[in-house]
CSV table of C-alpha atoms in Angstrom, one decimal:
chain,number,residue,atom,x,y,z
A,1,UNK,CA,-0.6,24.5,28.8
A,2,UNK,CA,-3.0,21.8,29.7
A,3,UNK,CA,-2.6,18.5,27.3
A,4,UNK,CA,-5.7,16.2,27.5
A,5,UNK,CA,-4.6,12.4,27.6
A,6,UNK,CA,-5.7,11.1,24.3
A,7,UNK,CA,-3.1,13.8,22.6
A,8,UNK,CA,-0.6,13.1,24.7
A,9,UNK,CA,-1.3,9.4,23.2
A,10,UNK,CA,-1.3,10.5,19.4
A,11,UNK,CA,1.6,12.8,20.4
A,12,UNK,CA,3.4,9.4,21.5
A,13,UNK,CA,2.6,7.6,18.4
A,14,UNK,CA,3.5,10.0,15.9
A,15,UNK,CA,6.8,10.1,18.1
A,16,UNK,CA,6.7,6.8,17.8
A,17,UNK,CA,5.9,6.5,14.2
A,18,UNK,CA,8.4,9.0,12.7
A,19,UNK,CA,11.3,7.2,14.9
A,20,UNK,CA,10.6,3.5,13.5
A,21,UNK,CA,9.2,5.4,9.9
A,22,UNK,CA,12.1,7.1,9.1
A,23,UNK,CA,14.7,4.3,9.4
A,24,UNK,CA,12.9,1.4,8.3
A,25,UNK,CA,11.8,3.2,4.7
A,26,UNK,CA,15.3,4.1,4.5
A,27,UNK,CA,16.3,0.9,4.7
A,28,UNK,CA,13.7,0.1,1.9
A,29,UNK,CA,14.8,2.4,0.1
A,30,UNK,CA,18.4,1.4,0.3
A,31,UNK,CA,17.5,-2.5,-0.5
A,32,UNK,CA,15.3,-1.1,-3.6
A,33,UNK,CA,17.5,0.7,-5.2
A,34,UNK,CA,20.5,-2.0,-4.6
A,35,UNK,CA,18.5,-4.6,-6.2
A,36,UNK,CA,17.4,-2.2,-9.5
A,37,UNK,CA,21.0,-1.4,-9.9
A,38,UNK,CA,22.4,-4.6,-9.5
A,39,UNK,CA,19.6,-6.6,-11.6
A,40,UNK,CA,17.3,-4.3,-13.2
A,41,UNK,CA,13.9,-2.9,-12.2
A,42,UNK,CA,11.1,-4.9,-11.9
A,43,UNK,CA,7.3,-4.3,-11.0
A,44,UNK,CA,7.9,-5.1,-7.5
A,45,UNK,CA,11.1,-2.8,-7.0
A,46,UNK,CA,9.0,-0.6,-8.5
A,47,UNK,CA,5.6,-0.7,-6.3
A,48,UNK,CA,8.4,-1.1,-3.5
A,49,UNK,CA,9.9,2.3,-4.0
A,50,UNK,CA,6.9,4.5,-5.0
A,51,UNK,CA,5.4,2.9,-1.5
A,52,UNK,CA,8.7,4.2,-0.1
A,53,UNK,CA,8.4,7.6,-1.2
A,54,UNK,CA,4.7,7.9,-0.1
A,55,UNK,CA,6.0,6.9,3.2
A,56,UNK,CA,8.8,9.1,3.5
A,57,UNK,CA,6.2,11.9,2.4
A,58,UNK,CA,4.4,11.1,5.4
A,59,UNK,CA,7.5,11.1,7.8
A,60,UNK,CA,8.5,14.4,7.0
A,61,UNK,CA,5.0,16.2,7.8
A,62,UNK,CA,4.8,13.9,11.1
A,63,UNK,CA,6.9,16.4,13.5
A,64,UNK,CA,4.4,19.2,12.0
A,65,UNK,CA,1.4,17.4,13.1
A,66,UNK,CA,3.6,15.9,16.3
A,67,UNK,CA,3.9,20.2,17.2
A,68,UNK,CA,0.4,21.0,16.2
A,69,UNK,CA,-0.9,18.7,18.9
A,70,UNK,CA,1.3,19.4,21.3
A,71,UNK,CA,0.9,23.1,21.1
A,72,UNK,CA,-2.9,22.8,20.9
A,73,UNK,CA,-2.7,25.7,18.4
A,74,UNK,CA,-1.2,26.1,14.4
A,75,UNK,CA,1.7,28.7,14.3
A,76,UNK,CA,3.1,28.2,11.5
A,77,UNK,CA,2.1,30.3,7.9
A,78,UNK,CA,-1.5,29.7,6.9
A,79,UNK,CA,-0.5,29.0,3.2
A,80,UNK,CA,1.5,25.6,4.6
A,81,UNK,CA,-2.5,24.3,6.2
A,82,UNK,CA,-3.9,23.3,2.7
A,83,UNK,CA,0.0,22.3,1.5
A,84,UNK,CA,0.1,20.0,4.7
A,85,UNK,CA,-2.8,18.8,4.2
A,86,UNK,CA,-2.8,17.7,0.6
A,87,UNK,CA,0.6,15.7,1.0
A,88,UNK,CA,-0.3,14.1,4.4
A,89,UNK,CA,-3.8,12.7,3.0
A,90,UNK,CA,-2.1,12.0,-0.3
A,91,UNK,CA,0.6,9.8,1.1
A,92,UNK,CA,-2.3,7.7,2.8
A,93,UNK,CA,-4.2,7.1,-0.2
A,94,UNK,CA,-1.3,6.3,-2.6
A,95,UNK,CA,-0.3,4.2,-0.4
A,96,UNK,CA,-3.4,2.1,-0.6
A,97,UNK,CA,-3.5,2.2,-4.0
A,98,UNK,CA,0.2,0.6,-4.1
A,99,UNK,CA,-0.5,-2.4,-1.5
A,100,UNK,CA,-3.6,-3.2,-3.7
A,101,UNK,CA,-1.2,-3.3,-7.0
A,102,UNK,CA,1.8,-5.3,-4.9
A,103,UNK,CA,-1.3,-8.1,-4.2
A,104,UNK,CA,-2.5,-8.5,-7.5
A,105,UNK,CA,0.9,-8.9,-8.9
A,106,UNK,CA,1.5,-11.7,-6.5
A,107,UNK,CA,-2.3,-13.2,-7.1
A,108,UNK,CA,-1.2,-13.3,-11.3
A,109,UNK,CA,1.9,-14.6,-11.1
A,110,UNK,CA,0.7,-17.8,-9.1
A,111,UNK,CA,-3.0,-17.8,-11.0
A,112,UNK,CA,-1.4,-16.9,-14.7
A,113,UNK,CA,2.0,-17.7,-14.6
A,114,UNK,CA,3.5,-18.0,-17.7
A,115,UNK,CA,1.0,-15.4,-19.4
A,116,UNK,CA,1.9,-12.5,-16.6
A,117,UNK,CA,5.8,-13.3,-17.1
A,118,UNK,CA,5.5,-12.1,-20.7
A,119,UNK,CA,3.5,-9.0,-19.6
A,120,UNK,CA,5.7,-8.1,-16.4
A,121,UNK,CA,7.6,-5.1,-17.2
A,122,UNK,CA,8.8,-2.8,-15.2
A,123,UNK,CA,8.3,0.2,-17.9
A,124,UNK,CA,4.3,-0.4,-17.4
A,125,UNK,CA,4.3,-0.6,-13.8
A,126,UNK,CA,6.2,3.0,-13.9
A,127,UNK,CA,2.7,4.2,-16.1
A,128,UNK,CA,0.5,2.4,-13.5
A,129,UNK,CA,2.8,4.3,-10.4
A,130,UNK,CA,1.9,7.6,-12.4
A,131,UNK,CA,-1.6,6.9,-13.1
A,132,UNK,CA,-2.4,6.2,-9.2
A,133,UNK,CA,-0.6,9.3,-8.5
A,134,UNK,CA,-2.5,11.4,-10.6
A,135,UNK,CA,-5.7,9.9,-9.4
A,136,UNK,CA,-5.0,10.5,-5.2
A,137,UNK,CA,-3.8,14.2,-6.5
A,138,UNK,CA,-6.6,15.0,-8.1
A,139,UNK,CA,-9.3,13.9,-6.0
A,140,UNK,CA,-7.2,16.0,-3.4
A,141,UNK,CA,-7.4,19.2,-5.4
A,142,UNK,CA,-11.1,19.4,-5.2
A,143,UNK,CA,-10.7,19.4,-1.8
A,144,UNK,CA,-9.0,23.1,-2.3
A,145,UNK,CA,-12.5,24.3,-4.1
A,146,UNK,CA,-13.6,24.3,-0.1
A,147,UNK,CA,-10.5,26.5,1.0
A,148,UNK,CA,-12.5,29.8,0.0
A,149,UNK,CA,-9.7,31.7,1.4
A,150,UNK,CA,-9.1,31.2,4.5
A,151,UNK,CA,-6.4,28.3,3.9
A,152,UNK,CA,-8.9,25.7,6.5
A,153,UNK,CA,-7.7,27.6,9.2
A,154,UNK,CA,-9.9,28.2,12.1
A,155,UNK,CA,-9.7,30.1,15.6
A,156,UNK,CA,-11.1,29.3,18.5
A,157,UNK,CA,-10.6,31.5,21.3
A,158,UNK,CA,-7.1,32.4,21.3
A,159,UNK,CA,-5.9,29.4,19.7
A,160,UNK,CA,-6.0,28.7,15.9
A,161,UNK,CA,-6.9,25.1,14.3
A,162,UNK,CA,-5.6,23.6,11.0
A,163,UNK,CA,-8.2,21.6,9.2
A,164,UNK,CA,-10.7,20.7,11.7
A,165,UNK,CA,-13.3,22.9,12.6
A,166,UNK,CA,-15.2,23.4,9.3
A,167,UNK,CA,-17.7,26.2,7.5
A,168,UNK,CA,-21.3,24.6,6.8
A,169,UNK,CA,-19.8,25.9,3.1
A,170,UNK,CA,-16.8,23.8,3.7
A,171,UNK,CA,-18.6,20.5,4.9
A,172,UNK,CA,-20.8,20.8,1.9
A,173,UNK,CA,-17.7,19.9,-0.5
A,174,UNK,CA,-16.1,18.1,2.1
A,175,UNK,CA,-18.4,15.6,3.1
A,176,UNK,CA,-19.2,13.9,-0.3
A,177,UNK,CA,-15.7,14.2,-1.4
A,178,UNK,CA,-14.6,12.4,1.9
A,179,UNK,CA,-17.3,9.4,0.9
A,180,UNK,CA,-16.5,9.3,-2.4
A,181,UNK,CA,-12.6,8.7,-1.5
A,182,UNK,CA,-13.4,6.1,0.9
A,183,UNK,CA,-15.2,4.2,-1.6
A,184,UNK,CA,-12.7,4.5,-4.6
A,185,UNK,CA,-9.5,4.8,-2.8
A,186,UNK,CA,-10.1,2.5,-0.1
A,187,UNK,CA,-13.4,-0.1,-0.4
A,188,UNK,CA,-12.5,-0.9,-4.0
A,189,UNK,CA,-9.2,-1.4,-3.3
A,190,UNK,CA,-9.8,-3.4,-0.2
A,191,UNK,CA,-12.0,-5.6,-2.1
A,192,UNK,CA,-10.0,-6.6,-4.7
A,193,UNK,CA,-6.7,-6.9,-2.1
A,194,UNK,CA,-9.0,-9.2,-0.5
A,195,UNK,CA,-10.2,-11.2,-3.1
A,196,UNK,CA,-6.2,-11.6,-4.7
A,197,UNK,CA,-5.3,-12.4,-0.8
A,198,UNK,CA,-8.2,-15.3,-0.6
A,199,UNK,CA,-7.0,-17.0,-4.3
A,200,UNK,CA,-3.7,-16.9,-3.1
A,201,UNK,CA,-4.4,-18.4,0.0
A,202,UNK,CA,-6.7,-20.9,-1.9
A,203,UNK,CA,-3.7,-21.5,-4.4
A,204,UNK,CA,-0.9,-22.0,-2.4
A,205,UNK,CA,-2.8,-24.6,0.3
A,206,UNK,CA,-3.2,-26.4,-2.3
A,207,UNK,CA,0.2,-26.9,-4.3
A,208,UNK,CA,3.0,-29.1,-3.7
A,209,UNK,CA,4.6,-27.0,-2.0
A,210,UNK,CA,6.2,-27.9,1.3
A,211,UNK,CA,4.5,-27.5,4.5
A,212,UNK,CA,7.3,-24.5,6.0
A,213,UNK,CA,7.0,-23.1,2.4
A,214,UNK,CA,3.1,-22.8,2.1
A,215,UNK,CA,3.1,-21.1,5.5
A,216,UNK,CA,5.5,-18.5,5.0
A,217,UNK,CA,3.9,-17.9,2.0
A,218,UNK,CA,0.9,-17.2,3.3
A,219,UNK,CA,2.2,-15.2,6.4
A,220,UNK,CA,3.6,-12.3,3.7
A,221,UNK,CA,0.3,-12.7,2.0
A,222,UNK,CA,-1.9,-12.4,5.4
A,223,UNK,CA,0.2,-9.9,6.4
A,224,UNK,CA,-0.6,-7.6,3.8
A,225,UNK,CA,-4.3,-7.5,4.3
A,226,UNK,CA,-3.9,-7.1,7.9
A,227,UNK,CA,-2.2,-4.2,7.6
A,228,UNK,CA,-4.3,-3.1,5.1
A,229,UNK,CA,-7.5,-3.6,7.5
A,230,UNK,CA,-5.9,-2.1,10.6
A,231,UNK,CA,-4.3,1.0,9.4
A,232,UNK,CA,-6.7,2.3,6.8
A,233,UNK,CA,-10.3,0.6,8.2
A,234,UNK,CA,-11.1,3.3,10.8
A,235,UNK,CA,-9.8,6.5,9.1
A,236,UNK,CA,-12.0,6.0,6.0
A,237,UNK,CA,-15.2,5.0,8.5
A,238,UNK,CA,-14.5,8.5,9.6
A,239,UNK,CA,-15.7,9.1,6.2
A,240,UNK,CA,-19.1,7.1,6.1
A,241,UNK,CA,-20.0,8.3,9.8
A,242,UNK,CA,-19.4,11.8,9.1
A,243,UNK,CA,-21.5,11.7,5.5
A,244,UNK,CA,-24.1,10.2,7.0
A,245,UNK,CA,-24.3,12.3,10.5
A,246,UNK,CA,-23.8,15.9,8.2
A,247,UNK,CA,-20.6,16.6,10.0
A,248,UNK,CA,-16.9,16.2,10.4
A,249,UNK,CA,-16.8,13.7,13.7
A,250,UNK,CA,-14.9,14.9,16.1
A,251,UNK,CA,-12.9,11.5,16.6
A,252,UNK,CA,-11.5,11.5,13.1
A,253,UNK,CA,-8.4,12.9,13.9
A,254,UNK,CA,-7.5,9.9,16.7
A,255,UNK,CA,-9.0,7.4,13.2
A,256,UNK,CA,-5.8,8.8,11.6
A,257,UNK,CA,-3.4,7.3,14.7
A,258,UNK,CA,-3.8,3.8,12.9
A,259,UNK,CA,-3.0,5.2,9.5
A,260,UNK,CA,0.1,6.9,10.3
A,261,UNK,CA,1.3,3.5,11.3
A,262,UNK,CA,1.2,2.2,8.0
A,263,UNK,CA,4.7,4.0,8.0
A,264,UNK,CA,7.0,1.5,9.7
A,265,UNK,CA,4.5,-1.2,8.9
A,266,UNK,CA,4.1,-1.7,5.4
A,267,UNK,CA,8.1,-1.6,5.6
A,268,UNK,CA,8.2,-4.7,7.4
A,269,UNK,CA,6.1,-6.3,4.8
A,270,UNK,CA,8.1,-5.2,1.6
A,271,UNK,CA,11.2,-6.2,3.6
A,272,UNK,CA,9.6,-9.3,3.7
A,273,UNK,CA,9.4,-9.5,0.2
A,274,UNK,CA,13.0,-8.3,-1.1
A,275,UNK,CA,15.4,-10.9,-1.8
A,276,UNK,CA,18.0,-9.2,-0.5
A,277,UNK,CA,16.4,-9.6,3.2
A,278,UNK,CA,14.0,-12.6,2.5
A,279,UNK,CA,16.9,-14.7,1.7
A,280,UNK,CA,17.9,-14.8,5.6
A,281,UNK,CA,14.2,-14.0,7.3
A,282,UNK,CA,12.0,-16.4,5.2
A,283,UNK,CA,14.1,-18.8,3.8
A,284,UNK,CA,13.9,-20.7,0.5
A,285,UNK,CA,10.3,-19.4,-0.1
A,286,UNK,CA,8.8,-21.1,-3.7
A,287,UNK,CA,11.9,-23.3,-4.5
A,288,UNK,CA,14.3,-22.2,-7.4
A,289,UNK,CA,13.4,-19.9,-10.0
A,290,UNK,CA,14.7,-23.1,-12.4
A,291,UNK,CA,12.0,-25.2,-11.3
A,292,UNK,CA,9.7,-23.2,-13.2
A,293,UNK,CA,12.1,-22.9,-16.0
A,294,UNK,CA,11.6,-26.8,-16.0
A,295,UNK,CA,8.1,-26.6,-15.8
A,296,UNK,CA,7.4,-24.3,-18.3
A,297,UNK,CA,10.2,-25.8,-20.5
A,298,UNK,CA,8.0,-29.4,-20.1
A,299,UNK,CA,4.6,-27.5,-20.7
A,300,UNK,CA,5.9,-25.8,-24.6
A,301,UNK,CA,7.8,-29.3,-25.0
A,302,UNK,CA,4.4,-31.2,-24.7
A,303,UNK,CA,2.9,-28.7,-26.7
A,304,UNK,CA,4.9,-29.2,-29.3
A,305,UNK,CA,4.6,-33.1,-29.2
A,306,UNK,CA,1.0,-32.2,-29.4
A,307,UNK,CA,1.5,-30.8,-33.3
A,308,UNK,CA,4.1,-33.4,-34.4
A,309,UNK,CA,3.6,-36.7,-32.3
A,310,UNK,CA,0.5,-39.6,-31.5
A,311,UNK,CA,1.8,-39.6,-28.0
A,312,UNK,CA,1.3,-36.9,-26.2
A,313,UNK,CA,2.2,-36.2,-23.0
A,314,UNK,CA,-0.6,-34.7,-20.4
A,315,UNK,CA,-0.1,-31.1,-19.9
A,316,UNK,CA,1.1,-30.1,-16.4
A,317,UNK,CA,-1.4,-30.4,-13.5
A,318,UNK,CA,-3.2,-27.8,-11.3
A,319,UNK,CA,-1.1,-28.4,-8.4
A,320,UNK,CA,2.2,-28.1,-11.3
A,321,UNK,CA,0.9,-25.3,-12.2
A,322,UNK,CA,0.1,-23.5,-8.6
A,323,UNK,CA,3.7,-24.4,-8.2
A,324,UNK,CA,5.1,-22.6,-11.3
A,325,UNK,CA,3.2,-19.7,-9.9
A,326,UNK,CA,4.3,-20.1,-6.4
A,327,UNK,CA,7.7,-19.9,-8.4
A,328,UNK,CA,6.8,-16.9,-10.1
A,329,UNK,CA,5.6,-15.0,-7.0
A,330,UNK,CA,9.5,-15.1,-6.1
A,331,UNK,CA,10.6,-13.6,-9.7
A,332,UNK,CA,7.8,-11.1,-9.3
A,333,UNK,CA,8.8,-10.1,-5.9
A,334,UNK,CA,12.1,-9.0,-7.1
């Protein structure tokens, strides 16, 4: 059994990948569930654990695709191709979906503050979890409308293929579906990661926060979008290529290598953000949550004054205010 190079380098990272996947979203899993039993859910622990499972969804199928390329051939039932398949490319795209609602939280609670406190509940971001489920599953079903039967199995020679080499009947659903995915499950969501990642950049340089504090800020924020970039970027340009070429490219399964990384990855990053952990790694991040108390206490107070009193005091600043959200980003991260 010959094993050309570049599998033997996908067969190292998925190694690779389950070994570091599988502990680290445990552990994220573990600090999760600690911190909603101890203080509650919130939208955060929320994102944090739905992000958790979509990882651990991905873990388990990883030996299954680890064997498949190390065999060179699929031997397990055909009926577990399509089943495989569907979980594998729905963990991906949830996951996506998640990182892009972890950012926006954060770029709310340091652009709107006090109006995204009274909004921040973890009951809706249980409907919003659901909702981006049901959209990833569904656009995943229509890809079954292309199984015609044959569970995407394929044989060449004496060796038998699981969702790669495709009927021109296949590639006919396929191939728009792909595009369309790439563009609603992964541009959109890119852009508007993006855009949240550049006003919170924008918004914490310029607050009064100190110097260490602004950076580490911005390292979790940076992060985010990195790893958004690197491990979803080429596998959804797989898409675009093949639409526009009329074919499934044969590199697209090596596209996937940096996707599958997103599993001990994005760990590191919520990790980052969990109290429990980000006590010890990244400090005193935005201050007290009472300075905010104090700020917003000052804002309603002057408010106030405003309806009863001649003096009035000014309301708080821009850079008070990118503060009170830079102390609101901590609350929300919980």
């Amino acid at each position: 059994m010959n094993v050309a190079i570049k599998d033997c380098v996908a067969l190292a990272v998925y190694t690779v990948t389950f070994l570091l996947g599988l502990p680290s979203n445990l552990l994220v899993l573990f600090v999760y569930l600690r911190k909603a039993c101890k203080r509650g859910a919130t939208p955060n622990v929320v994102y944090a654990l739905n992000l958790c499972l979509a990882n651990l969804v991905l873990v388990v199928w990883l030996p299954v695709k680890a064997v498949e390329t190390w065999l060179q051939d699929w031997r397990l039932p055909a009926l577990l191709c399509p089943i495989y398949n569907f979980f594998l490319f729905s963990s991906l795209y949830v996951s996506c979906l998640f990182i892009t609602t972890v950012t926006v939280g954060r770029y709310l609670s340091i652009a709107f503050p006090i109006i995204y406190k009274r909004y921040r509940r973890a009951r809706i971001s249980c409907f919003i979890c659901a909702a981006l489920w049901v959209l990833v599953m569904l656009h995943l079903s229509f890809a079954l409308v292309a199984e015609g039967g044959a569970y995407f199995i394929s044989t060449k020679g004496h060796n038998s293929a699981c969702y790669e080499n495709f009927s021109t009947s296949q590639l006919a659903v396929l191939l728009p579906l792909r595009l369309e995915m790439s563009i609603v499950l992964f541009l959109l969501p890119l852009t508007v990661t993006s855009f949240c990642t550049l006003r919170c950049v924008t918004l914490v340089w310029r607050s009064n926060l100190p110097p260490m504090g602004k950076k580490r800020v911005l390292a979790v924020a940076l992060s985010t979008l990195i790893v958004f970039v690197v491990c979803y970027a080429p596998y959804n340009a797989s898409h675009v290529v093949g639409f526009v070429l009329r074919e499934s490219v044969d590199w697209r399964p090596y596209a996937m290598l940096t996707s599958s990384c997103n599993v001990f990855l994005e760990p590191v990053v919520m990790l980052m953000l969990s109290p429990a952990v980000s006590r010890g790694i990244m400090g005193k991040l935005c201050g007290r949550q009472s300075q905010f108390s104090r700020i917003e206490g000052v804002w309603h107070r002057n408010h106030k004054i405003a309806k009863g009193e001649a003096n009035l005091k000014a309301p708080p600043t821009l850079s008070e205010r990118s503060q009170a959200g830079a102390e609101v980003t901590k609350v929300s991260q919980e």
